Amino acid sequence: MSKSIMITGGAGFIGSHVVRLFVNKYPHYNIVNLDALTYAGNLENLKDIENRENYTFVKADICKAEEIENVFREHNITDVIHLAAESHVDRSIADPMAFIMTNVVGTVNLLNAARKAWAGEYDQHRFYHVSTDEVYGSLHDGGFFVETTPYDPQSPYSASKASSDHFVRAYANTYGMQTVISNCSNNYGPNHFPEKLIPLCIYNIRHNKPLPIYGKGENVRDWLYVVDHARAIDVVFHNGATGETYNIGGFNEWKNIDIVRLLCKVMDRKLGRPEGESEKLITFVKDRAGHDLRYAIDASKIMNELGWQPSLQFEEGIEKTVDWYLANEEWLQNVTSGNYQDYYSEQYEKR
Ligand code: NAD
Ligand code: TYD
């Protein structure tokens, strides 16, 4: 039987790369991109595939049960890959409720719709929930997050994602739904909304604006190129064992300050600025509340059991990312007009 896969959040950063990969690689699948088009959703991300026969976009909100049930019926959905979420930690600190609504209530709504649509034949359908390494909390010494690390979320964002992971496992256990979960480290690459560290710094370097580093810039994140995450999602969706969890990451830890310095160096070269010019924009600002110190994923399970490997080294990925942003000024202009400016002043001007 051919599949009709609902990919939620497909107009967002990671979702758009997953949609593109599936539409191109699986012409016999029907790909339904369900997205509410919040500030983070942008159909410009999918211009290159929007007219493909195996692709449909549906504007709908995962918090609205009836809308979701209709999409399951109308498109005869056989599987779900769920990425729709509120995804920015700083916004979750300012407004936790939006995160509880989308990430928790929205996910449970989606599970309920799938449960109803697939009743009596759960073994023929898969519900894949895309989550984050932030559910495991913050590492202070050495060590890595493995799939059995106890959950210890520290921000409203990670608490909402942890809660949604628990609901997915509860639905598998209680109703017998066939689920799989992956928890990935920080992604970077084209189409990343410029509220997150890397695209925000690229944008600010380009426009000679201060580069706001929280605290001392000593916090460590483990970065993966977004296309490699999309490739991992493909592998887990098709070959991951039912009920299992897979950690995804590139064994690529960087302190924030070192990433920002690397970006300055790369941008100086590409913009023809004297070496060291952009580093002058670095500005240390008040730390994020409850700022997690370090994330680091042990991705051995997906590498050993499913044969997935990241394809790009970080420096190479950063070059590609900077090139994309420099070649897509219009995309950046569009997403940074309007509400973005209000968000930016609220978030940074008083710091
Ligand atoms: P994003 O913020 O770029 O995109 C989220 C998408 O979800 C947007 O298109 C938005 O319009 C849509 N959306 C939001 N609320 C919705 C709703 N109520 N109904 C329907 N659609 C809605 O996020 P992202 O960075 O692409 O992250 C995608 C997923 O991957 C999230 O679940 C996130 O938790 C997870 N994740 C992200 C990272 C990362 O580094 N960005 C790392 C690991 C896991
Ligand atoms: P971010 O991209 O928001 O991802 P996350 O919080 O999910 O890891 O932030 C990455 C790191 O960069 C994190 O330690 C916070 C820090 N940061 C800054 O120092 N300045 C900024 O303006 C932003 C957005 C993040």
Coordinates of N, CA and C and ligand atoms in Angstrom, one line a residue, residues 9-15 34-42 60-63 82-87 102 130-133 157 161 184-187 192 195-196 229, ligand 1:
G9 N 4.1 20.9 10.7 CA 5.2 21.9 10.8 C 6.1 21.9 9.6
G10 N 5.5 21.5 8.5 CA 6.4 21.3 7.3 C 6.8 22.7 6.6
A11 N 6.2 23.8 7.1 CA 6.6 25.1 6.6 C 7.7 25.7 7.4
G12 N 8.0 25.0 8.5 CA 9.1 25.6 9.4 C 10.5 25.2 8.9
F13 N 11.4 25.4 9.8 CA 12.8 25.2 9.5 C 13.1 23.7 9.1
I14 N 13.0 22.9 10.1 CA 13.4 21.5 9.9 C 12.3 20.8 9.0
G15 N 11.0 21.1 9.3 CA 9.9 20.5 8.6 C 10.1 20.7 7.1
L34 N 1.0 19.8 6.8 CA 0.0 20.5 7.6 C 0.7 21.5 8.5
D35 N 0.3 22.7 8.4 CA 1.0 23.8 9.1 C 0.0 24.9 9.3
A36 N 0.1 25.6 10.5 CA -0.8 26.7 10.8 C -0.2 28.0 10.3
L37 N 1.1 28.0 9.8 CA 1.7 29.2 9.3 C 1.8 30.3 10.4
T38 N 2.4 29.9 11.6 CA 2.7 30.9 12.6 C 3.8 31.8 12.1
Y39 N 4.3 32.7 13.0 CA 5.4 33.5 12.5 C 6.6 32.7 12.0
A40 N 6.7 31.4 12.5 CA 7.9 30.5 12.1 C 7.6 29.7 10.8
G41 N 6.4 29.7 10.4 CA 6.1 28.9 9.2 C 6.1 29.8 7.9
N42 N 6.7 29.3 6.8 CA 6.9 30.2 5.7 C 6.9 29.3 4.4
A60 N -3.7 24.3 8.7 CA -4.6 23.9 9.8 C -3.8 23.9 11.1
D61 N -4.5 24.0 12.2 CA -3.9 24.2 13.6 C -4.0 22.9 14.3
I62 N -2.9 22.3 14.8 CA -3.0 21.0 15.5 C -3.8 21.1 16.8
C63 N -4.1 22.3 17.3 CA -4.9 22.4 18.5 C -6.4 22.3 18.2
H82 N 5.5 14.2 13.0 CA 5.0 15.3 13.8 C 6.2 16.3 14.2
L83 N 6.3 17.4 13.5 CA 7.3 18.4 13.9 C 6.7 19.7 14.3
A84 N 5.4 20.0 14.1 CA 4.8 21.3 14.5 C 5.0 21.5 15.9
A85 N 5.5 22.7 16.3 CA 5.8 23.1 17.7 C 6.1 24.5 17.8
E86 N 6.0 25.1 18.9 CA 6.6 26.3 19.3 C 8.0 25.9 19.7
S87 N 9.1 26.5 19.1 CA 10.4 25.9 19.2 C 11.5 26.8 19.9
T102 N 0.4 24.4 22.0 CA 0.8 23.8 20.8 C 1.5 22.5 21.0
V130 N 8.8 14.0 16.5 CA 10.2 14.5 16.5 C 10.4 15.4 17.7
S131 N 11.4 15.1 18.5 CA 11.6 15.8 19.7 C 13.1 16.3 19.8
T132 N 13.4 16.8 21.0 CA 14.7 17.5 21.2 C 15.5 16.8 22.3
D133 N 16.8 17.1 22.2 CA 17.7 16.6 23.3 C 17.5 17.4 24.6
Y157 N 10.0 25.5 27.3 CA 10.0 24.8 26.0 C 10.3 23.3 26.2
K161 N 8.0 19.9 25.5 CA 8.4 18.8 24.6 C 8.5 17.5 25.4
C184 N 16.7 15.1 18.9 CA 17.9 15.6 18.2 C 18.5 16.8 18.9
S185 N 19.8 17.0 18.6 CA 20.5 18.2 19.1 C 20.2 19.4 18.3
N186 N 20.9 20.5 18.6 CA 20.6 21.8 17.8 C 20.9 21.6 16.4
N187 N 19.9 22.1 15.6 CA 20.1 22.1 14.1 C 20.6 23.5 13.6
H192 N 16.6 28.7 8.6 CA 16.5 28.8 10.1 C 16.0 30.2 10.4
E195 N 15.7 34.2 14.9 CA 15.6 34.4 16.3 C 16.6 33.5 17.0
K196 N 17.1 32.4 16.3 CA 18.0 31.5 16.9 C 19.5 31.9 16.7
H229 N 19.7 16.0 9.7 CA 18.6 15.7 10.6 C 17.4 15.1 9.7
Ligands
NAD1 P1 10.1 26.0 13.7 O1 9.7 26.9 14.8 O2 11.0 26.6 12.6 O3 8.8 25.5 12.9 C1 7.7 25.1 13.5 C2 6.6 25.0 12.5 O4 5.4 24.5 13.2 C3 6.2 26.3 11.8 O5 6.1 26.1 10.4 C4 4.9 26.6 12.4 O6 4.0 27.4 11.6 C5 4.3 25.3 12.8 N1 3.3 25.3 13.9 C6 3.5 26.0 15.1 N2 2.3 25.8 15.8 C7 1.5 25.1 15.0 C8 0.1 24.6 15.2 N3 -0.5 24.9 16.3 N4 -0.4 23.9 14.3 C9 0.2 23.6 13.1 N5 1.5 24.0 12.9 C10 2.1 24.8 13.8 O7 10.7 24.7 14.4 P2 11.9 23.8 14.0 O8 13.1 24.4 14.5 O9 11.8 23.5 12.5 O10 11.6 22.5 14.8 C11 10.7 21.5 14.3 C12 10.6 20.4 15.4 O11 11.8 19.8 15.6 C13 10.0 20.9 16.7 O12 9.1 19.9 17.2 C14 11.2 21.0 17.6 O13 10.9 20.8 18.9 C15 12.1 19.9 17.1 N6 13.6 20.1 17.2 C16 14.1 21.3 16.8 C17 15.5 21.4 16.9 C18 16.2 22.7 16.4 O14 17.4 22.8 16.6 N7 15.5 23.6 15.8 C19 16.3 20.4 17.4 C20 15.7 19.2 17.8 C21 14.3 19.1 17.7

